[in-house]
Short mmCIF file of C-alpha atoms in Angstrom, two decimals:
data_model
loop_
_atom_site.label_atom_id
_atom_site.label_comp_id
_atom_site.label_asym_id
_atom_site.label_seq_id
_atom_site.Cartn_x
_atom_site.Cartn_y
_atom_site.Cartn_z
CA MET A 69 26.76 3.63 28.08
CA ILE A 70 29.38 5.93 26.84
CA LEU A 71 31.03 2.85 24.58
CA ASN A 72 27.32 2.07 23.19
CA ASN A 73 26.66 5.32 22.26
CA VAL A 74 30.22 5.65 20.42
CA LYS A 75 29.17 2.19 18.74
CA LEU A 76 25.86 3.60 17.62
CA ILE A 77 27.25 6.84 16.23
CA LEU A 78 29.77 4.90 14.00
CA PHE A 79 26.90 2.29 13.19
CA PHE A 80 24.93 5.73 11.62
CA ILE A 81 28.15 7.19 10.07
CA HIS A 82 28.73 3.97 8.28
CA THR A 83 25.40 3.25 7.32
CA PHE A 84 25.22 6.80 6.14
CA LYS A 85 28.34 6.54 4.09
CA GLN A 86 26.87 3.50 2.28
CA SER A 87 25.61 4.19 -1.23
CA ILE A 88 23.02 2.03 -3.35
CA CYS A 89 22.45 3.19 -6.87
CA VAL A 90 19.81 1.67 -8.73
CA ASN A 91 19.85 2.42 -12.65
CA LEU A 92 15.90 2.00 -13.49
CA ASN A 93 16.70 1.10 -17.07
CA ASN A 94 19.07 -1.97 -15.95
CA ILE A 95 17.05 -3.49 -13.19
CA THR A 96 19.43 -6.35 -11.60
CA LEU A 97 18.48 -9.24 -9.44
CA THR A 98 20.48 -8.10 -6.13
CA ASP A 99 18.26 -4.91 -6.61
CA ILE A 100 14.83 -6.95 -6.24
CA LYS A 101 16.29 -9.19 -3.20
CA THR A 102 17.33 -6.07 -1.74
CA LEU A 103 13.77 -4.69 -1.78
CA GLN A 104 12.71 -8.56 -0.32
CA ASN A 105 14.65 -8.46 2.12
CA GLU A 106 13.93 -4.57 3.40
CA TYR A 107 10.13 -5.09 3.19
CA PRO A 108 10.03 -8.62 3.91
CA ASN A 109 6.11 -8.40 5.57
CA ILE A 110 4.70 -6.57 2.44
CA MET A 111 5.64 -9.66 0.10
CA ARG A 112 2.70 -11.72 1.61
CA VAL A 113 -0.23 -9.99 0.28
CA MET A 114 -2.20 -10.82 -1.70
CA LEU A 115 -2.51 -8.31 -5.36
CA LYS A 116 -6.01 -7.27 -6.72
CA ASP A 117 -6.64 -6.72 -10.13
CA HIS A 118 -6.04 -3.27 -11.16
CA PRO A 119 -6.58 -0.62 -13.93
CA TYR A 120 -3.72 1.11 -13.21
CA TYR A 121 -1.18 -1.36 -11.85
CA ILE A 122 -2.42 -3.87 -14.42
CA PHE A 123 -3.77 -2.00 -17.66
CA SER A 124 -4.00 -3.15 -20.92
CA TYR A 125 -2.51 -1.59 -24.20
CA ASN A 126 -2.18 -2.84 -27.65
CA GLU A 127 -4.08 -6.55 -25.77
CA LEU A 128 -1.58 -7.10 -23.58
CA LYS A 129 -0.93 -6.33 -20.16
CA TYR A 130 1.08 -4.01 -18.57
CA CYS A 131 2.90 -2.79 -15.63
CA PRO A 132 3.82 0.99 -14.90
CA VAL A 133 7.69 1.85 -14.63
CA HIS A 134 8.67 3.83 -13.00
CA PHE A 135 6.15 5.37 -10.34
CA SER A 136 7.42 9.01 -10.09
CA HIS A 137 10.19 9.46 -12.71
CA LEU A 138 10.00 9.06 -16.76
CA VAL A 139 12.68 6.50 -18.09
CA ASP A 140 13.24 5.08 -21.38
CA CYS A 141 10.86 2.41 -20.55
CA GLU A 142 7.85 3.83 -19.06
CA ARG A 143 5.91 0.15 -19.19
CA VAL A 144 6.63 -3.25 -19.11
CA PRO A 145 4.41 -6.37 -19.92
CA TYR A 146 3.54 -8.83 -17.80
CA GLU A 147 4.18 -11.80 -20.30
CA GLY A 148 2.18 -14.42 -18.95
CA ILE A 149 3.03 -13.95 -15.31
CA GLU A 150 0.05 -14.05 -13.07
CA ILE A 151 -0.73 -11.21 -11.26
CA LYS A 152 -4.53 -10.67 -10.46
CA ASP A 153 -5.35 -12.88 -6.82
CA SER A 154 -1.45 -13.71 -6.28
CA ILE A 155 0.71 -13.56 -3.45
CA LEU A 156 3.63 -10.59 -3.88
CA GLU A 157 6.18 -13.17 -3.19
CA TYR A 158 5.16 -15.80 -5.57
CA VAL A 159 4.73 -13.02 -8.30
CA VAL A 160 7.99 -11.75 -7.90
CA ASP A 161 9.52 -15.66 -7.74
CA ASP A 162 8.08 -15.99 -11.37
CA CYS A 163 9.81 -12.76 -12.06
CA ILE A 164 13.14 -14.07 -10.92
CA ARG A 165 12.61 -17.16 -12.58
CA TYR A 166 11.67 -16.10 -15.98
CA LYS A 167 14.91 -12.93 -15.43
CA ARG A 168 11.96 -10.50 -15.24
CA TYR A 169 13.67 -8.48 -12.97
CA ASP A 170 12.51 -5.04 -14.26
CA LEU A 171 8.85 -6.56 -13.74
CA GLY A 172 9.63 -7.43 -10.19
CA TYR A 173 10.91 -4.64 -9.21
CA ALA A 174 8.40 -2.16 -10.43
CA ILE A 175 5.51 -4.57 -8.95
CA ILE A 176 7.09 -4.58 -5.63
CA VAL A 177 7.68 -0.80 -5.17
CA ASN A 178 3.98 -0.14 -6.69
CA ALA A 179 2.49 -2.57 -4.10
CA ILE A 180 4.59 -0.09 -1.41
CA GLU A 181 3.42 2.76 -3.06
CA SER A 182 -0.45 1.78 -3.20
CA LEU A 183 -0.45 0.73 0.35
CA GLY A 184 1.19 4.23 1.13
CA PHE A 185 -1.74 5.78 -0.64
CA THR A 186 -4.59 3.72 0.28
CA TYR A 187 -3.87 4.44 4.23
CA MET A 188 -3.73 8.01 3.59
CA TYR A 189 -6.81 7.87 1.28
CA GLN A 190 -8.85 6.12 3.43
CA PHE A 191 -7.53 8.76 6.81
CA CYS A 192 -8.94 11.30 4.53
CA GLU A 193 -12.38 9.88 3.87
CA PHE A 194 -12.29 8.74 7.53
CA ALA A 195 -11.66 12.59 8.20
CA ILE A 196 -14.31 13.91 6.18
CA GLU A 197 -17.29 11.08 7.19
CA MET A 198 -16.08 11.85 10.95
CA ASN A 199 -16.30 15.57 10.57
CA LYS A 200 -20.00 15.18 9.05
CA LYS A 201 -20.54 13.76 12.37
CA GLY A 202 -19.12 16.80 14.48
CA ALA A 203 -16.67 14.06 15.98
CA ASN A 204 -13.21 15.10 16.88
CA ILE A 205 -10.39 12.96 15.75
CA SER A 206 -7.55 14.68 17.35
CA ASN A 207 -6.04 11.57 18.74
CA PHE A 208 -6.47 9.80 15.78
CA LEU A 209 -4.67 12.37 13.58
CA LYS A 210 -1.98 12.48 16.28
CA ILE A 211 -1.66 8.52 15.34
CA PHE A 212 -1.69 8.91 11.37
CA SER A 213 0.74 11.66 11.70
CA LYS A 214 3.43 9.78 13.43
CA ASN A 215 2.57 6.74 10.91
CA LEU A 216 3.61 8.80 8.42
CA LYS A 217 6.47 10.50 9.58
CA SER A 218 7.98 7.43 11.30
CA LYS A 219 6.67 4.69 8.42
CA ILE A 220 5.10 6.17 5.16
CA MET A 221 7.46 8.90 4.43
CA PRO A 222 10.96 7.52 5.04
CA ILE A 223 10.07 4.46 2.54
CA PHE A 224 8.46 6.79 0.26
CA ASN A 225 11.62 9.22 0.02
CA LYS A 226 13.93 5.93 0.12
CA GLU A 227 12.16 4.29 -2.77
CA TRP A 228 12.06 7.86 -4.59
CA ILE A 229 7.96 7.64 -4.14
CA SER A 230 6.22 11.04 -5.24
CA PRO A 231 5.12 12.79 -1.72
CA GLU A 232 2.42 15.05 -3.34
CA PRO A 233 -0.53 13.63 -1.60
CA TYR A 234 1.19 13.81 1.59
CA GLU A 235 2.33 17.07 1.15
CA CYS A 236 -1.41 17.82 0.48
CA ILE A 237 -2.57 16.33 3.66
CA LEU A 238 -0.11 18.22 5.80
CA ASN A 239 -1.29 21.59 4.08
CA VAL A 240 -4.10 20.93 4.78
CA TYR A 241 -4.18 20.54 8.58
CA LYS A 242 -1.57 23.58 8.71
CA GLU A 243 -3.96 25.41 6.99
CA HIS A 244 -6.92 25.04 8.94
CA LYS A 245 -4.95 24.69 12.41
CA HIS A 246 -5.54 27.93 13.30
CA LYS A 247 -9.33 27.35 13.55
CA TYR A 248 -9.17 24.98 16.33
CA GLU A 249 -7.25 24.07 19.66
CA ASN A 250 -5.30 21.29 19.04
CA TYR A 251 -6.51 20.22 16.14
CA GLU A 252 -9.68 19.25 17.65
CA PHE A 253 -12.05 19.30 14.58
CA ASN A 254 -15.41 18.93 16.46
CA LYS A 255 -17.80 20.74 13.81
CA VAL A 256 -18.72 20.61 10.60
CA ASP A 257 -16.55 22.35 8.46
CA GLU A 258 -17.05 22.31 4.49
CA LYS A 259 -14.06 23.77 3.63
CA TYR A 260 -12.17 21.49 5.46
CA MET A 261 -14.20 18.61 4.07
CA SER A 262 -13.74 19.94 0.75
CA ASP A 263 -9.73 20.16 0.85
CA LEU A 264 -9.38 16.77 2.43
CA LEU A 265 -11.11 15.90 -1.12
CA ILE A 266 -9.15 17.39 -3.64
CA CYS A 267 -5.69 15.44 -1.56
CA LYS A 268 -8.27 11.87 -2.15
CA ASN A 269 -8.66 12.95 -5.63
CA LEU A 270 -4.78 12.74 -5.92
CA MET A 271 -4.69 9.37 -5.12
CA LYS A 272 -7.86 7.57 -6.48
CA ASP A 273 -6.01 6.14 -9.18
CA LYS A 274 -3.68 4.32 -7.16
CA VAL A 275 -5.13 2.92 -4.24
CA HIS A 276 -6.24 -0.57 -3.65
CA PHE A 277 -3.54 -2.54 -5.52
CA LEU A 278 -3.95 -5.13 -2.29
CA SER A 279 -6.18 -7.05 -0.65
CA LYS A 280 -5.69 -5.02 2.76
CA PRO A 281 -6.60 -2.96 3.91
CA PRO A 282 -10.09 -3.54 2.47
CA GLU A 283 -11.57 -1.33 0.07
CA LYS A 284 -14.69 -0.05 1.98
CA SER A 285 -17.17 2.91 1.64
CA MET A 286 -16.90 4.56 4.91
CA ASN A 287 -20.12 6.83 3.40
CA ASN A 288 -23.02 6.98 6.18
CA MET A 289 -21.38 4.62 8.49
CA SER A 290 -21.58 4.91 12.33
CA GLU A 291 -18.83 6.79 13.99
CA GLN A 292 -17.67 3.64 15.89
CA ASN A 293 -17.36 1.74 12.49
CA LEU A 294 -15.46 4.51 11.24
CA ILE A 295 -13.19 4.41 14.31
CA SER A 296 -13.16 0.61 14.02
CA ILE A 297 -11.92 0.93 10.31
CA GLN A 298 -9.10 3.46 11.33
CA MET A 299 -7.73 1.48 14.09
CA ASN A 300 -7.36 -1.59 11.97
CA ASN A 301 -5.94 0.11 9.37
CA ASN A 302 -3.24 1.83 11.70
CA THR A 303 -2.34 -1.98 12.79
CA ILE A 304 -1.89 -2.81 8.93
CA ILE A 305 0.61 -0.07 8.19
CA GLN A 306 2.72 -1.03 11.22
CA GLU A 307 2.82 -4.54 10.66
CA LEU A 308 3.64 -4.15 6.45
CA LEU A 309 5.50 -1.26 6.07
CA THR A 310 9.14 -2.12 7.86
CA ILE A 311 12.07 -1.20 7.14
CA GLY A 312 15.43 -1.90 7.71
CA SER A 313 18.27 1.11 8.64
CA GLY A 314 19.70 0.78 4.77
CA PRO A 315 20.60 3.90 2.75
CA PHE A 316 18.89 6.15 0.54
CA LYS A 317 18.98 5.27 -3.10
CA ASP A 318 20.79 6.76 -6.08
CA ILE A 319 18.28 6.50 -8.84
CA THR A 320 19.76 6.87 -12.48
CA GLY A 321 18.24 5.91 -15.90
CA TYR A 322 15.57 8.16 -15.76
CA LYS A 323 15.03 11.20 -18.61
CA TYR A 324 15.95 14.70 -17.88
CA GLU A 325 18.64 13.75 -15.62
CA THR A 326 20.57 16.21 -14.13
CA SER A 327 24.15 16.43 -15.74
CA CYS A 328 27.54 17.09 -14.45
CA LEU A 329 28.31 20.63 -15.85
CA GLY A 330 31.93 19.70 -16.50
CA ASP A 331 30.92 16.38 -18.26
CA THR A 332 27.58 15.32 -19.86
CA ASP A 333 28.26 11.65 -19.43
CA HIS A 334 28.68 11.75 -15.61
CA HIS A 335 25.01 11.93 -13.79
CA SER A 336 24.60 12.63 -9.89
CA GLY A 337 23.40 8.96 -9.15
CA LYS A 338 26.77 7.54 -10.26
CA ILE A 339 28.90 9.32 -7.43
CA GLY A 340 29.05 10.11 -4.01
CA LYS A 341 28.74 13.88 -3.83
CA ILE A 342 28.20 16.95 -6.04
CA HIS A 343 30.17 20.26 -5.64
CA ILE A 344 28.15 23.80 -6.02
CA PHE A 345 30.99 26.34 -6.85
CA LEU A 346 31.77 29.56 -4.69
CA PRO A 347 31.00 32.34 -4.41
CA CYS A 348 28.62 32.49 -7.48
CA GLY A 349 26.59 29.18 -6.43
CA HIS A 350 26.10 27.56 -9.71
CA GLY A 351 26.49 23.74 -9.98
CA TRP A 352 26.85 21.36 -10.55
CA SER A 353 30.02 19.47 -10.58
CA CYS A 354 31.10 15.56 -10.09
CA GLU A 355 34.40 14.73 -8.00
CA ASN A 356 36.10 13.71 -11.22
CA CYS A 357 35.59 17.52 -12.81
CA ILE A 358 35.73 19.67 -10.41
CA VAL A 359 39.63 19.43 -10.70
CA LEU A 360 39.56 20.85 -14.18
CA ASN A 361 37.52 23.97 -13.29
CA GLU A 362 39.32 27.31 -12.12
CA GLN A 363 36.16 28.93 -13.36
CA CYS A 364 32.55 28.53 -13.20
CA PRO A 365 31.23 27.36 -16.61
CA VAL A 366 28.33 29.00 -16.34
CA CYS A 367 29.13 32.59 -15.32
CA HIS A 368 32.94 32.11 -15.66
CA GLN A 369 33.71 33.63 -12.00
CA GLN A 370 36.70 32.76 -10.23
CA ILE A 371 36.18 29.69 -7.79
CA THR A 372 37.73 30.27 -4.54
CA ASP A 373 35.63 27.27 -2.62
CA LEU A 374 33.15 24.33 -2.89
CA LEU A 375 30.27 23.19 -1.38
CA ASP A 376 29.65 19.58 -1.12
CA LEU A 377 25.71 18.36 -1.09
CA GLN A 378 24.14 14.90 -1.46
CA PRO A 379 23.11 13.57 -5.12
CA ARG A 380 19.56 13.21 -3.86
CA CYS A 381 18.89 16.74 -3.61
CA PHE A 382 19.22 17.51 -7.56
CA LEU A 383 18.55 13.95 -8.81
CA ASP A 384 14.98 14.26 -7.84
CA GLY A 385 12.76 16.11 -10.11
CA ARG A 386 9.89 17.13 -7.66
CA GLU A 387 9.52 21.08 -5.97
CA ALA A 388 11.68 21.68 -3.64
CA ARG A 389 10.35 22.17 -0.29
CA CYS A 390 11.79 24.36 2.21
CA ILE A 391 12.55 22.51 5.50
CA SER A 392 11.96 25.78 7.60
CA CYS A 393 8.30 26.53 6.92
CA ARG A 394 7.30 23.35 4.21
CA ASN A 395 6.13 25.63 1.44
CA GLN A 396 7.17 24.55 -1.88
CA ILE A 397 10.02 27.13 -3.43
CA LYS A 398 8.14 27.77 -6.53
CA ASP A 399 5.39 29.55 -4.27
CA VAL A 400 7.64 31.90 -2.20
CA HIS A 401 8.39 35.25 -4.07
CA PRO A 402 11.15 35.26 -5.14
CA PRO A 403 11.33 31.56 -5.54
CA SER A 404 15.21 30.80 -5.07
CA LYS A 405 16.52 27.82 -3.34
CA HIS A 406 19.06 28.73 -0.22
CA VAL A 407 21.66 26.63 1.93
CA MET A 408 22.59 27.72 5.02
CA MET A 409 26.33 28.41 5.89
CA PRO A 410 28.81 27.01 7.21
CA CYS A 411 26.41 23.88 8.07
CA GLY A 412 25.25 23.37 4.20
CA ASP A 413 21.69 22.55 5.03
CA GLY A 414 19.03 23.49 2.77
CA TRP A 415 16.63 23.98 1.02
CA TYR A 416 15.78 26.89 2.33
CA CYS A 417 13.08 29.53 0.60
CA SER A 418 13.84 33.18 0.29
CA LYS A 419 12.08 34.17 3.70
CA CYS A 420 13.30 31.41 5.87
CA ILE A 421 17.13 31.68 4.74
CA ASP A 422 16.82 34.65 7.42
CA ASN A 423 16.38 32.56 10.33
CA LYS A 424 19.22 32.72 12.63
CA ASN A 425 19.63 29.37 13.36
CA CYS A 426 19.41 26.00 11.18
CA THR A 427 16.20 24.55 11.11
CA ILE A 428 18.26 20.82 11.03
CA CYS A 429 21.67 20.99 12.92
CA ARG A 430 20.56 24.37 15.14
CA ARG A 431 24.15 26.09 14.15
CA GLU A 432 24.44 29.31 14.04
CA CYS A 433 23.86 30.77 10.45
CA LYS A 434 26.94 32.90 9.05
CA ASP A 435 26.14 33.44 6.12
CA LYS A 436 23.79 32.04 3.24
CA LEU A 437 24.42 31.00 -0.27
CA CYS A 438 21.76 30.86 -3.46
CA VAL A 439 22.34 27.72 -5.70
CA ASN A 440 21.18 28.07 -9.16
CA LEU A 441 21.25 24.81 -10.65
#
């Protein structure tokens, strides 16, 4: 038993140290093969005509790239690749055959994005319609939450798909929790339904790119039919979104990519770790440049130590969220990012950094660092 636990720990250490770097301006065949191997089940789905994922520009059909980041080439032409009513695997095979790797990569991730958004969108619709009937959805909410945490969000984080709709739903149930015991929404609540509608609107342009789950209006459906659809959607998301134990990805090649203070030619997606200067908290610097710095290049304060962090913390252009209270840092005053010392976990907002123990590793907080990027 102990030996098996040791093997498991070593496996996770090995997996954590692995590095996959994808340059969005230079997608390779290896990048596509990696996606195909990681998400084999979704490769079987059929793609539908879609105004967002298959849009016209100057009489040509294009695919949006990249789903949550600005890149030099923000769209790629389909150039004769048949998409509508085609199996995703066959579409990607055609892309590989014609060496359209950027298109193949974008289509796979767009399919993943649309599947996840469609599931969240239809749950919001399900919750709204059930609330109109004064029906309790607490058990369905537990299943939905489990699928979000174990299926959708790990994949969205790994593939760098925007979590904004997920965070919207999270905030809705956080806001309304105090009004109901155990999230038992068993009476009509106009504000609750209105808040869910806002979340739906965040996703409406990106849903139903795939043939399943099927597009159905839940308006005025019976409670039994609503439950049947939601249960079917749970099954679909569990079957299609399977993911291996691969590492997070470092993404490069998009506009406004954060550069090392020591050398603007170095980007965090191309290196293993980045360094924050102590005690001032400015950063960041890559391992290639840190040996050249005795003073902080920003404030010229003497560097006495370093804090090592993963590149993903800084490459992602999305708003930072506190790992303790889950509020966006920008909404907390003062809107500053902190990491807890000595563990180095973050981000914490200016209020939660005063916690006695780290939310992630539970180590005692000895000090804190305000990071200035």
